[in-house]
Coordinates of N, CA and C in Angstrom, one line a residue:
M1078 N 14.6 279.8 158.9 CA 16.0 278.5 158.2 C 16.8 277.2 158.3
K1079 N 17.6 277.8 159.8 CA 18.0 277.1 160.4 C 17.1 276.1 160.7
T1080 N 15.6 276.2 160.7 CA 15.5 275.2 161.6 C 14.9 273.8 160.2
R1081 N 14.2 274.3 159.1 CA 14.0 273.8 157.4 C 15.8 272.6 157.6
L1082 N 17.1 273.7 157.6 CA 18.1 272.7 157.8 C 18.6 271.8 159.2
S1083 N 18.3 271.4 159.9 CA 18.2 270.6 161.0 C 17.9 269.7 160.6
V1084 N 15.6 269.8 160.0 CA 14.8 268.6 159.4 C 15.4 268.1 158.5
A1085 N 16.1 269.0 157.3 CA 16.7 268.6 156.3 C 18.0 267.3 156.0
V1086 N 18.3 267.7 157.1 CA 19.3 266.9 158.0 C 19.4 265.5 158.5
A1087 N 18.3 265.9 159.5 CA 17.6 264.9 160.6 C 17.8 263.8 159.0
T1088 N 16.3 264.4 158.4 CA 15.8 263.9 157.5 C 17.2 262.7 156.6
L1089 N 18.2 263.3 155.9 CA 18.8 263.0 155.5 C 19.5 261.9 156.2
G1090 N 19.6 261.9 157.9 CA 20.7 261.0 158.0 C 19.3 259.4 158.2
A1091 N 18.3 259.9 159.3 CA 17.2 258.8 158.7 C 17.3 257.9 157.6
L1092 N 17.3 258.2 156.2 CA 17.1 257.6 155.5 C 18.7 257.1 155.2
A1093 N 19.5 257.5 155.5 CA 21.3 256.8 155.0 C 20.6 255.6 156.0
C1094 N 19.9 255.7 157.6 CA 20.8 254.8 159.0 C 19.9 253.5 158.0
L1095 N 18.7 254.1 157.4 CA 17.4 253.6 156.6 C 18.2 252.7 155.6
S1096 N 18.5 253.3 154.9 CA 19.2 252.4 153.8 C 20.4 251.5 154.4
A1097 N 21.1 251.8 156.1 CA 22.5 250.7 155.9 C 21.6 249.8 156.0
S1098 N 20.5 249.9 157.2 CA 20.2 248.5 157.4 C 19.4 247.7 156.6
V1099 N 18.9 248.4 155.6 CA 17.7 247.6 154.6 C 19.4 247.0 153.8
C1100 N 20.6 246.9 153.4 CA 21.5 247.2 152.8 C 22.4 245.8 153.9
A1101 N 22.8 246.0 155.3 CA 22.5 245.1 156.1 C 22.1 243.3 155.8
Q1102 N 20.1 243.9 155.9 CA 20.3 243.0 155.6 C 19.5 242.2 154.2
E1103 N 20.2 243.3 153.5 CA 19.9 242.4 152.0 C 21.8 241.2 152.3
R1104 N 22.7 242.1 153.1 CA 23.9 241.1 152.7 C 23.8 239.9 153.7
F1105 N 23.0 239.8 155.1 CA 22.9 239.4 155.9 C 22.1 237.1 155.0
E1106 N 20.9 238.5 154.1 CA 20.3 237.2 153.4 C 20.9 236.4 151.9
H1107 N 21.8 236.8 152.0 CA 22.9 236.6 150.5 C 24.0 235.4 151.4
R1108 N 24.7 236.4 152.4 CA 25.5 234.8 152.6 C 25.0 233.7 153.9
E1109 N 23.8 233.7 154.5 CA 22.4 232.9 154.2 C 22.5 231.5 152.8
R1110 N 22.0 232.3 151.8 CA 21.4 231.0 151.2 C 22.7 230.9 150.3
E1111 N 23.5 231.7 150.2 CA 25.4 230.7 150.4 C 25.6 229.6 151.1
R1112 N 25.1 230.4 152.3 CA 25.8 229.2 154.0 C 24.5 227.7 153.5
A1113 N 23.8 228.3 153.2 CA 23.1 226.6 152.2 C 23.0 226.1 151.0
A1114 N 23.6 226.7 150.7 CA 23.8 225.8 149.6 C 25.6 224.9 149.6
V1115 N 26.2 224.7 151.0 CA 27.7 224.6 151.5 C 26.3 223.5 152.1
P1116 N 27.1 222.0 151.4 CA 26.7 220.8 152.3 C 27.1 220.8 153.5
G1117 N 26.5 219.6 154.4 CA 25.3 219.9 155.6 C 26.0 221.4 156.8
Y1118 N 25.4 222.3 155.6 CA 25.0 223.5 156.7 C 23.6 223.8 157.2
R1119 N 23.4 223.6 159.0 CA 22.6 224.4 159.4 C 22.9 225.4 159.8
P1120 N 21.7 226.4 160.2 CA 21.2 227.6 160.8 C 21.8 227.9 161.5
G1121 N 22.8 228.5 162.7 CA 23.6 228.2 163.7 C 24.7 228.0 163.8
L1122 N 25.3 227.5 162.8 CA 26.2 226.9 162.4 C 27.9 227.4 162.4
L1123 N 28.9 228.1 162.9 CA 30.1 228.8 162.0 C 30.9 228.3 161.7
L1124 N 31.7 228.8 160.1 CA 32.3 227.8 159.4 C 33.8 227.8 159.9
D1125 N 34.0 226.9 160.4 CA 35.1 227.4 161.0 C 36.4 227.3 159.5
Q1126 N 37.8 228.2 159.8 CA 38.6 228.0 158.3 C 39.7 228.1 158.4
R1127 N 40.1 228.0 160.2 CA 41.3 228.3 160.4 C 42.0 227.6 160.2
Y1128 N 41.8 226.1 159.8 CA 42.9 225.1 159.3 C 42.3 224.3 158.2
H1129 N 41.0 225.0 156.9 CA 40.9 225.5 155.8 C 40.4 223.7 155.5
H1130 N 39.2 223.5 156.3 CA 39.2 222.2 156.0 C 37.3 222.2 155.9
D1131 N 36.4 223.7 155.9 CA 35.9 223.7 155.2 C 35.0 222.8 157.0
H1132 N 34.7 222.8 157.6 CA 33.8 222.3 158.5 C 33.1 223.5 159.3
Y1133 N 31.6 223.0 159.4 CA 30.3 224.0 160.5 C 31.6 223.6 162.0
Y1134 N 30.7 224.3 162.9 CA 30.9 223.5 164.1 C 30.1 224.9 164.9
P1135 N 29.3 224.9 166.2 CA 28.2 225.4 166.9 C 29.5 226.2 167.4
P1136 N 27.7 227.7 167.9 CA 29.3 228.5 167.5 C 29.7 228.3 169.4
R1137 N 30.2 229.1 170.4 CA 30.7 229.0 171.1 C 29.9 229.4 172.0
G1138 N 29.5 228.1 173.7 CA 28.8 228.6 174.2 C 27.3 228.2 173.8
Y1139 N 27.2 227.1 172.9 CA 26.0 226.8 172.8 C 25.8 225.8 173.0
A1140 N 24.5 225.1 174.1 CA 24.6 224.7 174.6 C 22.9 222.9 173.5
V1141 N 22.9 222.3 173.5 CA 22.3 221.4 172.8 C 20.8 220.9 173.6
P1142 N 19.2 221.9 173.6 CA 18.4 221.0 174.9 C 18.3 219.1 174.8
V1143 N 18.5 218.9 173.5 CA 18.0 217.5 174.2 C 19.4 216.6 173.0
L1144 N 19.6 215.8 173.3 CA 20.9 215.4 172.3 C 19.6 214.2 170.9
P1145 N 21.0 214.5 170.2 CA 19.7 213.6 169.0 C 19.8 211.9 169.3
A1146 N 18.9 211.0 168.4 CA 18.2 209.6 168.3 C 19.9 209.1 168.4
G1147 N 20.5 207.8 169.2 CA 22.1 207.0 168.6 C 22.4 207.6 169.5
S1148 N 21.6 208.7 170.3 CA 23.0 209.5 171.1 C 23.4 209.1 172.7
I1149 N 24.8 208.8 172.6 CA 24.9 208.4 173.9 C 25.4 209.7 175.4
S1150 N 24.8 208.9 176.7 CA 25.0 210.1 177.6 C 25.5 209.9 178.5
I1151 N 26.7 210.5 178.7 CA 28.0 209.3 180.0 C 28.6 211.0 180.9
G1152 N 26.9 210.2 182.5 CA 27.1 211.6 183.2 C 28.5 210.9 184.1
Q1153 N 27.9 211.9 185.4 CA 28.8 211.5 186.9 C 29.5 210.5 187.1
E1154 N 28.3 209.5 187.6 CA 27.9 208.3 187.9 C 29.2 207.4 188.1
C1155 N 30.4 207.7 187.6 CA 30.9 206.8 187.9 C 32.1 208.1 188.8
N1156 N 32.6 208.8 188.5 CA 33.6 210.0 188.8 C 32.9 210.2 190.7
R1157 N 31.2 210.0 190.3 CA 30.9 210.2 191.9 C 31.3 208.8 192.7
W1158 N 31.4 207.3 192.6 CA 31.0 206.6 193.2 C 33.0 205.7 193.2
A1159 N 33.7 207.1 192.4 CA 35.0 206.6 192.8 C 35.9 207.6 193.4
T1160 N 34.6 208.4 193.9 CA 35.3 209.2 195.5 C 34.8 208.4 196.1
T1161 N 33.9 207.6 196.5 CA 33.7 206.8 197.9 C 34.7 205.8 197.9
Q1162 N 35.3 205.3 196.8 CA 36.6 204.5 196.9 C 37.2 204.5 198.0
P1163 N 38.1 203.9 198.6 CA 39.2 204.3 200.2 C 40.4 204.7 199.6
S1164 N 41.0 205.7 199.6 CA 41.8 206.5 199.4 C 41.9 207.1 198.6
A1165 N 40.7 206.9 196.8 CA 40.6 207.5 195.6 C 41.0 208.5 195.8
M1166 N 40.9 209.8 196.8 CA 40.7 211.0 196.8 C 42.4 211.5 197.5
A1167 N 43.0 209.9 198.1 CA 44.2 211.2 198.1 C 45.1 210.0 197.9
D1168 N 44.9 209.7 196.3 CA 45.8 208.5 195.5 C 45.1 208.3 194.2
A1169 N 45.5 209.5 193.4 CA 44.5 209.5 191.9 C 44.8 207.9 190.8
Q1170 N 46.2 207.2 191.0 CA 45.5 206.6 190.6 C 44.8 204.8 191.1
V1171 N 44.9 205.7 192.3 CA 42.8 204.3 192.8 C 41.7 204.7 192.2
F1172 N 41.9 205.9 192.0 CA 40.8 207.2 191.7 C 40.7 206.2 190.7
Q1173 N 41.1 207.1 189.4 CA 41.5 206.7 187.6 C 40.9 205.0 187.5
R1174 N 41.7 204.3 189.1 CA 41.3 202.9 188.1 C 39.8 202.4 189.2
A1175 N 39.3 202.8 189.6 CA 38.2 202.9 189.9 C 36.6 203.6 189.2
V1176 N 37.6 204.1 188.2 CA 36.2 205.0 187.7 C 36.6 204.8 186.2
A1177 N 37.9 203.9 185.2 CA 38.1 202.3 184.9 C 37.0 201.0 185.2
A1178 N 36.6 200.5 186.2 CA 36.2 199.7 186.3 C 35.0 200.1 186.6
C1179 N 34.6 201.2 187.0 CA 32.9 201.6 186.9 C 32.7 201.3 185.5
M1180 N 32.9 202.3 185.0 CA 33.1 202.2 183.5 C 33.1 200.8 181.8
D1181 N 34.4 200.6 182.4 CA 34.3 198.7 182.3 C 33.0 197.7 182.5
G1182 N 32.6 198.4 183.9 CA 31.3 197.7 184.0 C 30.0 197.7 183.6
R1183 N 30.3 199.3 183.2 CA 28.6 199.7 182.1 C 29.3 199.4 180.3
G1184 N 30.3 198.9 180.6 CA 30.0 198.5 178.8 C 31.2 198.9 178.1
Y1185 N 32.2 200.2 179.0 CA 32.8 201.1 177.8 C 33.8 200.5 177.9
T1186 N 34.8 200.9 176.6 CA 35.8 200.4 176.5 C 37.1 201.6 177.2
V1187 N 38.0 200.6 178.1 CA 38.4 201.8 179.0 C 39.8 201.0 178.3
R1188 N 40.7 202.7 178.2 CA 42.8 202.1 177.2 C 43.0 203.3 178.6

């Protein structure tokens, strides 16, 4: 008698768990359909509702494998070059001027 009861309880528990996972999947799919209807939404983005601007942003820690076409990548070359200049490591103004000169030489506007 106890084994039948334990089997029945285990079966009910398994059905409840299965039902909950099915419901969770349905909720997830419903949210994705709602998000897809919002202009500018792409999968993987999170809605930032802090200031009610309705902007989607990538989640924290997200890294882009490849920059989109037309993007500009600014590396650390100017910082590395600035550290080789005399007294740049001892004086922050010298370092900042060296970085600005390097960036200006590459065609960037430095203010």
